[in-house]
Amino acid sequence: GAVVSQHPSWVICKSGTSVKIECRSLDFQATTMFWYRQFPKQSLMLMATSNEGSKATYEQGVEKDKFLINHASLTLSTLTVTSAHPEDSSFYICSARDRGVTSYEQYFGPGTRLTVT
Amino acid sequence: AQKVTQAQTEISVVEKEDVTLDCVYETRDTTYYLFWYKQPPSGELVFLIRRNSFDEQNEISGRYSWNFQKSTSSFNFTITASQVVDSAVYFCALRPNTGGFKTIFGAGTRLFVKA
């Protein structure tokens, strides 16, 4: 099956620094990628939808200047958490839509655990 | 409104018991997809099943079975003869046909299976 990878799998950073998380589709091309955030013991909440070559669409309440998303190629989307604070500590999961098959195919990455100290 | 409700926050069973996880959804779309995912402690989502709105057939896969009933907007998941390895958080999710391919997750049900 299709594989989506995320890097890093976990990261610890100091408050005020920026962190970049990569999401890659390894064996398919993804026109659309999604970024989710999951706080401990909570559900996945969609943060933004990323389309290759265009600006990301952010969900209500998500600060676009804080969570920068770049989808520069059909296999890579990046999420940069700028000026991270402890409240940004969370589990970030990306998913990718395979443009080559029917509309229901979407694959999730393994997640990136961010801890801001 | 598009919404998924998993009313059971936590369930605890003893190994070999059967357990059913409930899922109720809301959508105005006539075409949509429903999913179940398992999230073990590692965090990685494990895809279990996808069902489209036009296919109400129940499905069985080993110890897992799913009951989809459009009349009650429910998509329940049953684990037969539960095992300790089934301990995880289980998410039911909805993807309406409209809305840009977004997936809406329920709050999740945490299942504890004790030996």
Coordinates of C-alpha atoms in Angstrom, one line a residue:
Chain A
G1 CA 0.0 0.0 0.0
A2 CA 0.9 3.6 -0.3
V3 CA 3.3 5.0 2.3
V4 CA 3.4 8.5 3.8
S5 CA 6.4 9.4 5.9
Q6 CA 7.0 12.2 8.4
H7 CA 10.2 13.6 9.6
P8 CA 11.2 14.0 12.4
S9 CA 9.1 11.4 14.3
W10 CA 9.7 13.5 17.5
V11 CA 11.3 16.8 18.3
I12 CA 12.0 18.8 21.4
C13 CA 12.6 22.5 21.0
K14 CA 12.9 25.6 23.1
S15 CA 10.2 28.1 23.4
G16 CA 10.6 30.8 20.7
T17 CA 12.3 28.7 18.1
S18 CA 10.8 27.4 14.9
V19 CA 10.4 23.8 13.9
K20 CA 9.8 22.3 10.5
I21 CA 8.0 19.0 10.0
E22 CA 8.1 17.2 6.6
C23 CA 5.5 15.0 5.1
R24 CA 6.4 12.9 2.1
S25 CA 4.4 10.5 -0.1
L26 CA 6.9 7.8 -0.9
D27 CA 5.3 5.9 -3.8
F28 CA 2.6 8.1 -5.1
Q29 CA 1.9 11.7 -6.0
A30 CA -0.2 13.7 -3.7
T31 CA -2.1 16.7 -5.1
T32 CA -3.5 17.4 -1.6
M33 CA -2.1 16.9 1.8
F34 CA -3.8 17.5 5.1
W35 CA -2.3 18.5 8.5
Y36 CA -3.9 17.4 11.7
R37 CA -3.1 18.2 15.3
Q38 CA -3.9 15.9 18.2
F39 CA -3.6 16.9 21.8
P40 CA -3.2 14.2 24.4
K41 CA -6.2 12.0 24.8
Q42 CA -8.1 14.0 22.2
S43 CA -9.2 13.6 18.7
L44 CA -7.5 14.6 15.5
M45 CA -8.4 18.2 14.5
L46 CA -7.8 19.3 10.9
M47 CA -5.5 22.4 10.8
A48 CA -5.1 23.0 7.1
T49 CA -5.4 21.6 3.6
S50 CA -2.4 21.9 1.4
N51 CA -2.6 21.8 -2.4
E52 CA 0.5 21.5 -4.5
G53 CA 1.6 24.8 -6.0
S54 CA -1.0 26.9 -4.2
K55 CA -1.6 28.4 -0.8
A56 CA -2.9 26.3 2.0
T57 CA -6.4 26.6 3.3
Y58 CA -6.5 26.9 7.1
E59 CA -9.4 25.9 9.3
Q60 CA -11.1 28.4 11.5
G61 CA -9.0 29.3 14.5
V62 CA -5.7 28.1 13.1
E63 CA -3.1 30.9 12.8
K64 CA -1.7 30.9 9.3
D65 CA 1.3 33.0 10.3
K66 CA 2.2 30.6 13.1
F67 CA 1.7 27.4 11.2
L68 CA 3.4 27.9 7.8
I69 CA 2.6 25.3 5.2
N70 CA 4.4 24.8 2.0
H71 CA 3.5 22.2 -0.6
A72 CA 6.2 22.7 -3.2
S73 CA 6.0 19.4 -4.9
L74 CA 3.7 16.5 -5.5
T75 CA 5.5 14.4 -2.9
L76 CA 6.4 16.9 -0.1
S77 CA 4.5 19.2 2.2
T78 CA 6.1 21.0 5.2
L79 CA 4.6 22.4 8.3
T80 CA 6.7 25.0 10.1
V81 CA 5.7 26.0 13.6
T82 CA 7.1 29.4 14.1
S83 CA 8.0 30.9 17.5
A84 CA 6.8 27.7 19.2
H85 CA 5.4 27.9 22.7
P86 CA 4.6 25.1 25.2
E87 CA 1.0 25.2 24.2
D88 CA 2.0 24.1 20.7
S89 CA 3.3 20.8 22.1
S90 CA 1.2 18.2 20.3
F91 CA 1.1 15.3 17.9
Y92 CA 1.1 16.4 14.3
I93 CA -0.2 14.1 11.7
C94 CA -0.2 14.6 8.0
S95 CA -2.2 12.7 5.4
A96 CA -1.9 12.6 1.6
R97 CA -4.5 12.1 -1.1
D98 CA -3.3 9.9 -4.0
R99 CA -4.2 11.8 -7.2
G100 CA -3.9 8.6 -9.2
V101 CA -6.9 6.7 -7.8
T102 CA -10.5 7.3 -6.9
S103 CA -11.5 9.9 -4.4
Y104 CA -11.5 7.8 -1.3
E105 CA -7.8 7.0 -1.1
Q106 CA -6.0 9.0 1.6
Y107 CA -3.0 7.8 3.6
F108 CA -1.8 8.9 7.0
G109 CA 1.7 9.5 8.1
P110 CA 3.1 8.1 11.4
G111 CA 2.9 11.5 13.1
T112 CA 5.4 13.8 14.7
R113 CA 5.5 14.5 18.4
L114 CA 6.5 18.0 19.2
T115 CA 7.5 19.1 22.7
V116 CA 8.2 22.7 23.3
T117 CA 10.1 23.4 26.6
Chain B
A1 CA -23.6 20.0 10.1
Q2 CA -21.0 17.3 9.6
K3 CA -20.3 15.4 12.8
V4 CA -19.2 12.1 14.2
T5 CA -20.2 11.1 17.7
Q6 CA -18.5 8.3 19.7
A7 CA -20.3 8.4 23.0
Q8 CA -18.1 5.8 24.7
T9 CA -15.0 7.6 26.0
E10 CA -13.5 4.5 27.5
I11 CA -14.4 0.8 27.6
S12 CA -12.7 -1.8 29.7
V13 CA -13.2 -5.5 29.0
V14 CA -11.6 -8.8 30.0
E15 CA -9.8 -10.8 27.3
K16 CA -12.1 -13.0 25.2
E17 CA -15.1 -10.8 25.8
D18 CA -16.9 -9.3 22.8
V19 CA -17.1 -5.5 22.6
T20 CA -18.9 -3.1 20.4
L21 CA -17.8 0.5 19.8
D22 CA -20.6 2.8 18.8
C23 CA -20.4 5.5 16.1
V24 CA -23.1 7.9 15.0
Y25 CA -22.6 10.4 12.2
E26 CA -24.3 13.4 10.8
T27 CA -24.1 14.7 7.2
R28 CA -26.4 16.2 4.6
D29 CA -24.4 14.7 1.8
T30 CA -25.9 11.7 0.1
T31 CA -22.5 10.4 -0.9
Y32 CA -19.9 10.0 1.9
Y33 CA -17.4 7.6 3.3
L34 CA -17.1 6.2 6.7
F35 CA -13.9 4.9 8.3
W36 CA -12.6 3.2 11.4
Y37 CA -9.0 3.7 12.5
K38 CA -7.0 2.2 15.4
Q39 CA -4.4 4.3 17.2
P40 CA -2.1 2.2 19.4
P41 CA 0.2 3.9 21.9
S42 CA 2.8 4.5 19.2
G43 CA 0.4 7.0 17.8
E44 CA 0.3 5.9 14.2
L45 CA -3.1 5.5 12.8
V46 CA -4.0 2.1 11.5
F47 CA -6.6 1.9 8.8
L48 CA -9.3 -0.7 9.5
I49 CA -12.1 -0.2 7.1
R50 CA -13.7 2.2 4.6
R51 CA -17.4 2.0 3.7
N52 CA -19.2 4.2 1.2
S53 CA -22.7 5.4 1.7
F54 CA -24.2 3.2 -1.0
D55 CA -22.9 0.0 0.5
E56 CA -24.8 -1.0 3.6
Q57 CA -23.5 -4.5 3.6
N58 CA -22.1 -5.5 6.9
E59 CA -18.5 -6.7 6.8
I60 CA -16.5 -9.2 8.8
S61 CA -12.7 -9.4 8.8
G62 CA -11.4 -12.0 11.2
R63 CA -12.5 -11.0 14.7
Y64 CA -13.6 -7.5 13.5
S65 CA -17.1 -6.8 12.2
W66 CA -18.9 -3.6 11.2
N67 CA -22.6 -2.8 11.2
F68 CA -23.6 0.1 8.9
Q69 CA -27.2 1.3 9.2
K70 CA -28.1 4.4 7.3
S71 CA -31.5 4.5 8.9
T72 CA -29.9 5.3 12.2
S73 CA -26.8 6.9 10.8
S74 CA -24.7 4.5 12.7
F75 CA -21.5 2.6 11.9
N76 CA -20.7 0.4 14.8
F77 CA -17.6 -1.8 15.2
T78 CA -17.5 -5.1 17.1
I79 CA -14.4 -7.0 18.2
T80 CA -15.1 -10.6 19.0
A81 CA -13.1 -12.5 21.5
S82 CA -11.0 -9.4 22.4
Q83 CA -7.3 -9.7 23.0
V84 CA -4.9 -7.6 25.0
V85 CA -3.3 -6.4 21.7
D86 CA -6.7 -4.8 20.8
S87 CA -6.1 -2.2 23.5
A88 CA -5.9 1.1 21.7
V89 CA -7.9 4.2 20.8
Y90 CA -10.4 3.7 18.0
F91 CA -11.6 6.5 15.9
C92 CA -14.6 6.6 13.6
A93 CA -14.4 9.1 10.8
L94 CA -16.6 10.6 8.1
R95 CA -15.6 12.0 4.8
P96 CA -18.4 13.8 3.0
N97 CA -18.3 14.0 -0.7
T98 CA -18.4 17.8 -0.6
G99 CA -16.1 19.9 1.5
G100 CA -12.8 19.4 -0.1
F101 CA -12.0 15.8 0.9
K102 CA -11.8 16.6 4.5
T103 CA -12.1 13.9 7.1
I104 CA -14.0 14.5 10.3
F105 CA -13.0 12.4 13.3
G106 CA -15.0 11.4 16.3
A107 CA -13.6 11.9 19.7
G108 CA -12.4 8.3 19.9
T109 CA -13.0 5.4 22.2
R110 CA -10.2 4.1 24.4
L111 CA -10.4 0.4 24.7
F112 CA -8.7 -1.5 27.5
V113 CA -8.5 -5.2 27.3
K114 CA -7.3 -6.9 30.4
A115 CA -5.7 -10.3 30.5

